[in-house]
Coordinates of C-alpha atoms in Angstrom, one line a residue:
L18 CA 14.2 0.0 4.2
L19 CA 12.0 -1.8 6.8
L20 CA 11.6 -4.2 4.0
R21 CA 15.0 -4.8 3.1
C22 CA 16.2 -5.6 6.5
N23 CA 16.3 -8.8 8.1
C24 CA 14.7 -7.9 11.5
E25 CA 11.6 -9.0 13.5
L26 CA 9.4 -6.2 12.1
S27 CA 10.1 -7.5 8.4
P28 CA 7.0 -9.5 7.2
Q29 CA 7.9 -12.8 5.6
F30 CA 6.5 -13.3 2.1
D31 CA 6.9 -15.3 -1.0
G32 CA 5.9 -12.6 -3.7
L33 CA 4.8 -8.8 -4.6
F34 CA 1.6 -7.8 -6.0
G35 CA 1.6 -4.4 -7.6
R36 CA -2.0 -3.0 -7.4
C37 CA -3.2 -1.7 -10.7
Y38 CA -2.0 0.8 -11.8
K39 CA 0.3 2.8 -9.4
G40 CA 1.4 -0.1 -7.5
N41 CA 2.9 -1.8 -10.7
P42 CA 6.2 0.4 -10.9
L43 CA 6.5 0.5 -7.2
A44 CA 6.4 -3.1 -7.2
C45 CA 8.9 -3.6 -9.9
A46 CA 11.2 -0.8 -8.0
C47 CA 10.9 -2.8 -4.6
A48 CA 11.7 -6.1 -7.0
G49 CA 14.9 -4.6 -8.1
A50 CA 15.7 -3.2 -4.6
F51 CA 15.5 -6.7 -3.2
A52 CA 17.3 -8.1 -6.1
E53 CA 20.4 -5.7 -5.4
D54 CA 20.5 -7.7 -1.9
C55 CA 20.1 -11.0 -3.5
Q56 CA 16.6 -11.5 -2.6
D57 CA 14.4 -12.6 -5.5
Y58 CA 10.8 -12.3 -5.7
P59 CA 8.2 -13.0 -8.5
V60 CA 6.1 -10.0 -9.2
S61 CA 2.5 -9.9 -10.1
F62 CA 0.0 -7.4 -11.5
N63 CA -3.5 -7.0 -11.9
R64 CA -5.7 -5.2 -14.5
K65 CA -8.6 -3.7 -14.1
E66 CA -10.5 -5.0 -16.9
V67 CA -10.2 -8.6 -18.4
K68 CA -8.1 -9.0 -21.6
D69 CA -9.5 -11.4 -24.0
H70 CA -6.7 -11.5 -26.2
G71 CA -2.8 -12.0 -26.0
E72 CA -2.0 -13.6 -22.7
G73 CA -5.7 -12.7 -21.9
G74 CA -6.9 -12.4 -18.4
T75 CA -6.6 -10.0 -15.3
L76 CA -3.0 -11.2 -14.1
L77 CA 0.0 -10.2 -15.4
G78 CA 3.6 -11.2 -14.3
A79 CA 4.4 -14.5 -12.2
A80 CA 1.4 -16.7 -10.7
L81 CA 0.5 -15.7 -7.3
S82 CA 1.2 -18.4 -4.7
G83 CA 2.2 -18.3 -1.0
R84 CA 2.2 -15.2 1.2
I85 CA 2.1 -12.1 -0.9
L86 CA 3.0 -8.4 -0.1
A87 CA 0.8 -6.1 -1.8
I88 CA 2.1 -2.5 -2.5
D89 CA 0.4 0.7 -3.7
D90 CA 0.9 4.4 -3.7
V91 CA -1.7 5.4 -1.0
V92 CA -4.4 4.1 1.3
T93 CA -7.5 6.2 1.9
A94 CA -10.5 4.2 2.7
G95 CA -9.1 0.7 2.1
T96 CA -10.9 -0.2 -1.1
A97 CA -8.1 -1.1 -2.9
V98 CA -6.9 -3.5 -0.1
R99 CA -9.9 -5.1 0.3
E100 CA -10.1 -5.8 -3.6
S101 CA -6.6 -7.1 -3.4
V102 CA -7.4 -9.5 -0.6
D103 CA -10.1 -11.0 -2.9
F104 CA -8.1 -11.0 -6.1
I105 CA -4.9 -12.7 -4.3
E106 CA -7.3 -15.2 -2.8
A107 CA -9.1 -16.1 -6.0
Q108 CA -5.5 -16.9 -7.3
G109 CA -4.9 -19.3 -4.5
A110 CA -2.6 -17.3 -2.4
S111 CA -2.9 -15.0 0.6
L112 CA -1.9 -11.3 1.4
C113 CA 0.0 -11.0 4.2
A114 CA 1.3 -7.3 4.2
F115 CA 0.3 -4.4 2.4
C116 CA 2.7 -1.4 1.8
V117 CA 1.6 2.0 0.9
A118 CA 3.9 4.9 -0.1
V119 CA 1.5 7.0 1.8
D120 CA -0.9 6.5 4.5
R121 CA -3.3 9.5 4.6
Q122 CA -4.4 8.2 8.0
E123 CA -8.1 8.9 6.9
R124 CA -10.8 7.2 9.0
G125 CA -11.8 3.7 8.2
Q126 CA -15.2 2.2 7.6
E127 CA -15.6 1.4 11.4
G128 CA -15.1 4.7 12.8
S129 CA -12.4 6.5 14.6
R130 CA -9.5 4.4 13.5
S131 CA -7.3 4.6 10.5
A132 CA -8.3 2.5 7.5
L133 CA -4.8 0.8 7.6
A134 CA -5.1 -0.1 11.0
E135 CA -8.7 -1.5 10.8
L136 CA -7.4 -3.5 7.5
A137 CA -4.4 -4.9 9.4
D138 CA -6.9 -6.3 12.4
T139 CA -9.6 -7.5 9.8
F140 CA -7.3 -9.3 7.4
H141 CA -4.5 -10.0 9.7
L142 CA -2.0 -8.1 7.5
V143 CA 1.4 -6.3 8.5
P144 CA 0.5 -2.6 7.6
I145 CA 3.5 -0.9 6.1
S146 CA 3.8 2.8 5.4
I147 CA 6.8 4.8 3.9
V148 CA 5.1 8.2 4.8
T149 CA 1.9 9.1 6.7
L150 CA 0.2 12.6 6.9
D151 CA 1.9 13.2 10.2
D152 CA 5.1 12.9 8.5
I153 CA 4.2 15.3 5.8
L154 CA 3.1 17.8 8.3
A155 CA 6.1 17.4 10.4
F156 CA 8.1 18.3 7.2
A157 CA 5.7 21.2 6.2
A158 CA 6.1 22.8 9.5
D159 CA 9.6 23.1 9.4
D160 CA 9.8 24.3 5.6
P161 CA 9.8 27.7 5.0
R162 CA 9.1 27.1 1.3
I163 CA 5.8 25.6 2.2
S164 CA 3.0 28.3 2.4
S165 CA 1.3 28.8 5.7
D166 CA -2.1 28.5 4.1
I167 CA -1.3 24.9 3.4
A168 CA -1.0 23.4 6.8
P169 CA -4.5 24.8 7.9
R170 CA -6.0 23.4 5.1
I171 CA -4.6 20.2 5.8
E172 CA -5.6 20.3 9.3
A173 CA -9.1 21.1 8.2
Y174 CA -9.1 18.2 6.0
R175 CA -7.9 15.9 8.9
A176 CA -10.7 17.0 10.9
Q177 CA -13.3 16.0 8.7
Y178 CA -11.9 12.8 7.5
G179 CA -9.1 11.8 9.7
A180 CA -8.6 9.2 12.4
V181 CA -8.2 9.6 15.9

């Protein structure tokens, strides 16, 4: 919803990039949602391996140009974002925002801050997460269908890997 509104918080971009492989269908779904609002954006994807037959290469879809919004399923340590920056820049475009379905709110490479916050500062990106680990925990706390042993396990995970 944040991406579809015409408000100050929405990043301005020229195309969508679906990070292989889980970001591919997410980017297509976003492109479809934008199209319903009469906003057409080219969609691109990367491959993990270079294809040497057919259309070849590592880029599928539209050529990358201008400011790109990358979309993926989850951010953990930020490796996928760093790889996306390199890939997109090698194509002559720039990554301006990174949208993830789930931000696990794990510590980044520099210490106590979240990986997504570090990446936003390092690469001057607009960070967008649809759901965070905090959101999941808040939902689970009020849902009697969720076993009482899940929350303590998530909290133990957070204590070990979570950002402050």
